[in-house]
Amino acid sequence: MKLPIWPASEAIAAPTTTAVRVPDDVKDLDILAAARSMYGVVFSRGRNETLGKLLRIGHMGPVAEPGYVIVALAALGGALRHLGHAVDVGAGVEAAMAEIAKSTAH
């Protein structure tokens, strides 16, 4: 969906959360509100120096299943699109599905 991931390096990435930079043309709180009201999906905000700059998608506990990635990406993309940000939701979902297929191939 052409949304930069935070951090840029796998070496310092968290295994429990994927953080996505908030596009310059939207506010993080608007994305959170739209995703929750339209799709029932909740994301977390950045903290401290990343507050307002990124959203966090959790993938631990009950949402640590591949299907939840698809739901999260569709909700994030739908919220961004609703707020007027041009985003290819299908490309994001397809990319996630390809990664899931690779990780489950025997």
PDB file of C-alpha atoms in Angstrom:
ATOM      1  CA  MET A   1       0.000   0.000   0.000  1.00  0.00           C
ATOM      2  CA  LYS A   2       3.132   2.129  -0.186  1.00  0.00           C
ATOM      3  CA  LEU A   3       3.043   2.901   3.533  1.00  0.00           C
ATOM      4  CA  PRO A   4       6.515   2.951   5.082  1.00  0.00           C
ATOM      5  CA  ILE A   5       7.112   0.539   7.948  1.00  0.00           C
ATOM      6  CA  TRP A   6       8.780   1.706  11.159  1.00  0.00           C
ATOM      7  CA  PRO A   7      11.545   0.816  11.820  1.00  0.00           C
ATOM      8  CA  ALA A   8      13.261   0.423   8.501  1.00  0.00           C
ATOM      9  CA  SER A   9      15.538  -2.320   9.825  1.00  0.00           C
ATOM     10  CA  GLU A  10      14.506  -5.897  10.688  1.00  0.00           C
ATOM     11  CA  ALA A  11      17.338  -5.960  13.229  1.00  0.00           C
ATOM     12  CA  ILE A  12      15.428  -3.619  15.537  1.00  0.00           C
ATOM     13  CA  ALA A  13      11.852  -4.589  14.636  1.00  0.00           C
ATOM     14  CA  ALA A  14       9.519  -5.830  17.373  1.00  0.00           C
ATOM     15  CA  PRO A  15       8.112  -9.350  16.964  1.00  0.00           C
ATOM     16  CA  THR A  16       4.751  -8.381  18.487  1.00  0.00           C
ATOM     17  CA  THR A  17       3.861  -5.200  16.600  1.00  0.00           C
ATOM     18  CA  THR A  18       4.134  -3.773  13.125  1.00  0.00           C
ATOM     19  CA  ALA A  19       4.354   0.003  13.069  1.00  0.00           C
ATOM     20  CA  VAL A  20       3.317   1.983  10.004  1.00  0.00           C
ATOM     21  CA  ARG A  21       4.145   5.631   9.383  1.00  0.00           C
ATOM     22  CA  VAL A  22       1.129   7.913   9.220  1.00  0.00           C
ATOM     23  CA  PRO A  23       0.900   9.648   5.819  1.00  0.00           C
ATOM     24  CA  ASP A  24       1.453  13.405   5.927  1.00  0.00           C
ATOM     25  CA  ASP A  25      -2.014  14.194   4.588  1.00  0.00           C
ATOM     26  CA  VAL A  26      -3.955  12.545   7.449  1.00  0.00           C
ATOM     27  CA  LYS A  27      -3.922  12.578  11.257  1.00  0.00           C
ATOM     28  CA  ASP A  28      -3.364   9.420  13.271  1.00  0.00           C
ATOM     29  CA  LEU A  29      -6.426  10.055  15.442  1.00  0.00           C
ATOM     30  CA  ASP A  30      -8.611  10.342  12.346  1.00  0.00           C
ATOM     31  CA  ILE A  31      -7.334   6.982  11.052  1.00  0.00           C
ATOM     32  CA  LEU A  32      -7.944   5.359  14.441  1.00  0.00           C
ATOM     33  CA  ALA A  33     -11.486   6.732  14.625  1.00  0.00           C
ATOM     34  CA  ALA A  34     -12.362   5.699  11.067  1.00  0.00           C
ATOM     35  CA  ALA A  35     -10.932   2.173  11.426  1.00  0.00           C
ATOM     36  CA  ARG A  36     -12.817   1.628  14.661  1.00  0.00           C
ATOM     37  CA  SER A  37     -16.154   3.104  13.613  1.00  0.00           C
ATOM     38  CA  MET A  38     -16.220   1.655  10.093  1.00  0.00           C
ATOM     39  CA  TYR A  39     -14.587  -1.747  10.623  1.00  0.00           C
ATOM     40  CA  GLY A  40     -14.431  -2.386  14.369  1.00  0.00           C
ATOM     41  CA  VAL A  41     -10.632  -2.571  14.199  1.00  0.00           C
ATOM     42  CA  VAL A  42      -8.456  -0.900  16.814  1.00  0.00           C
ATOM     43  CA  PHE A  43      -4.870   0.215  16.254  1.00  0.00           C
ATOM     44  CA  SER A  44      -2.486   1.825  18.736  1.00  0.00           C
ATOM     45  CA  ARG A  45      -0.753   5.189  18.424  1.00  0.00           C
ATOM     46  CA  GLY A  46       2.930   5.921  18.595  1.00  0.00           C
ATOM     47  CA  ARG A  47       4.405   7.026  21.892  1.00  0.00           C
ATOM     48  CA  ASN A  48       6.780   9.775  22.943  1.00  0.00           C
ATOM     49  CA  GLU A  49       8.766  10.911  19.867  1.00  0.00           C
ATOM     50  CA  THR A  50       6.603   8.780  17.521  1.00  0.00           C
ATOM     51  CA  LEU A  51       3.257  10.119  18.782  1.00  0.00           C
ATOM     52  CA  GLY A  52       1.222  11.224  15.781  1.00  0.00           C
ATOM     53  CA  LYS A  53       3.803   9.759  13.398  1.00  0.00           C
ATOM     54  CA  LEU A  54       2.912   6.081  13.398  1.00  0.00           C
ATOM     55  CA  LEU A  55       0.212   3.511  14.058  1.00  0.00           C
ATOM     56  CA  ARG A  56       0.909   0.128  15.605  1.00  0.00           C
ATOM     57  CA  ILE A  57      -0.742  -3.097  14.472  1.00  0.00           C
ATOM     58  CA  GLY A  58      -0.543  -5.694  17.224  1.00  0.00           C
ATOM     59  CA  HIS A  59      -0.020  -9.344  16.374  1.00  0.00           C
ATOM     60  CA  MET A  60       0.173 -11.250  19.615  1.00  0.00           C
ATOM     61  CA  GLY A  61      -2.263 -13.158  21.774  1.00  0.00           C
ATOM     62  CA  PRO A  62      -5.645 -13.850  20.161  1.00  0.00           C
ATOM     63  CA  VAL A  63      -4.804 -11.822  17.039  1.00  0.00           C
ATOM     64  CA  ALA A  64      -1.586 -13.742  16.347  1.00  0.00           C
ATOM     65  CA  GLU A  65      -3.202 -15.556  13.425  1.00  0.00           C
ATOM     66  CA  PRO A  66      -2.489 -14.786   9.756  1.00  0.00           C
ATOM     67  CA  GLY A  67      -6.093 -13.887   8.945  1.00  0.00           C
ATOM     68  CA  TYR A  68      -6.003 -10.948  11.326  1.00  0.00           C
ATOM     69  CA  VAL A  69      -3.242  -9.377   9.241  1.00  0.00           C
ATOM     70  CA  ILE A  70      -5.628  -9.281   6.292  1.00  0.00           C
ATOM     71  CA  VAL A  71      -8.354  -7.699   8.434  1.00  0.00           C
ATOM     72  CA  ALA A  72      -5.937  -5.100   9.830  1.00  0.00           C
ATOM     73  CA  LEU A  73      -4.605  -4.120   6.412  1.00  0.00           C
ATOM     74  CA  ALA A  74      -8.073  -3.901   4.885  1.00  0.00           C
ATOM     75  CA  ALA A  75      -9.287  -1.726   7.779  1.00  0.00           C
ATOM     76  CA  LEU A  76      -6.219   0.512   7.664  1.00  0.00           C
ATOM     77  CA  GLY A  77      -6.511   0.944   3.918  1.00  0.00           C
ATOM     78  CA  GLY A  78     -10.260   1.498   4.083  1.00  0.00           C
ATOM     79  CA  ALA A  79      -9.858   4.130   6.792  1.00  0.00           C
ATOM     80  CA  LEU A  80      -7.147   5.926   4.821  1.00  0.00           C
ATOM     81  CA  ARG A  81      -9.238   5.846   1.660  1.00  0.00           C
ATOM     82  CA  HIS A  82     -12.253   7.187   3.595  1.00  0.00           C
ATOM     83  CA  LEU A  83     -10.079  10.084   4.753  1.00  0.00           C
ATOM     84  CA  GLY A  84      -9.079  10.928   1.179  1.00  0.00           C
ATOM     85  CA  HIS A  85      -5.638   9.313   1.096  1.00  0.00           C
ATOM     86  CA  ALA A  86      -4.957   7.445  -2.143  1.00  0.00           C
ATOM     87  CA  VAL A  87      -4.084   3.878  -1.199  1.00  0.00           C
ATOM     88  CA  ASP A  88      -4.231   0.540  -3.021  1.00  0.00           C
ATOM     89  CA  VAL A  89      -5.887  -1.639  -0.373  1.00  0.00           C
ATOM     90  CA  GLY A  90      -5.921  -4.647  -2.695  1.00  0.00           C
ATOM     91  CA  ALA A  91      -2.148  -4.459  -3.189  1.00  0.00           C
ATOM     92  CA  GLY A  92      -1.612  -4.536   0.567  1.00  0.00           C
ATOM     93  CA  VAL A  93      -3.936  -7.484   1.056  1.00  0.00           C
ATOM     94  CA  GLU A  94      -2.385  -9.375  -1.878  1.00  0.00           C
ATOM     95  CA  ALA A  95       1.142  -8.797  -0.538  1.00  0.00           C
ATOM     96  CA  ALA A  96       0.140 -10.067   2.896  1.00  0.00           C
ATOM     97  CA  MET A  97      -1.546 -13.112   1.397  1.00  0.00           C
ATOM     98  CA  ALA A  98       1.598 -13.911  -0.598  1.00  0.00           C
ATOM     99  CA  GLU A  99       3.720 -13.704   2.560  1.00  0.00           C
ATOM    100  CA  ILE A 100       1.286 -15.917   4.447  1.00  0.00           C
ATOM    101  CA  ALA A 101       1.373 -18.459   1.614  1.00  0.00           C
ATOM    102  CA  LYS A 102       5.187 -18.497   1.687  1.00  0.00           C
ATOM    103  CA  SER A 103       5.293 -19.006   5.431  1.00  0.00           C
ATOM    104  CA  THR A 104       2.780 -21.861   5.371  1.00  0.00           C
ATOM    105  CA  ALA A 105       4.180 -23.684   2.317  1.00  0.00           C
ATOM    106  CA  HIS A 106       5.584 -27.075   3.152  1.00  0.00           C
TER     107      HIS A 106
END
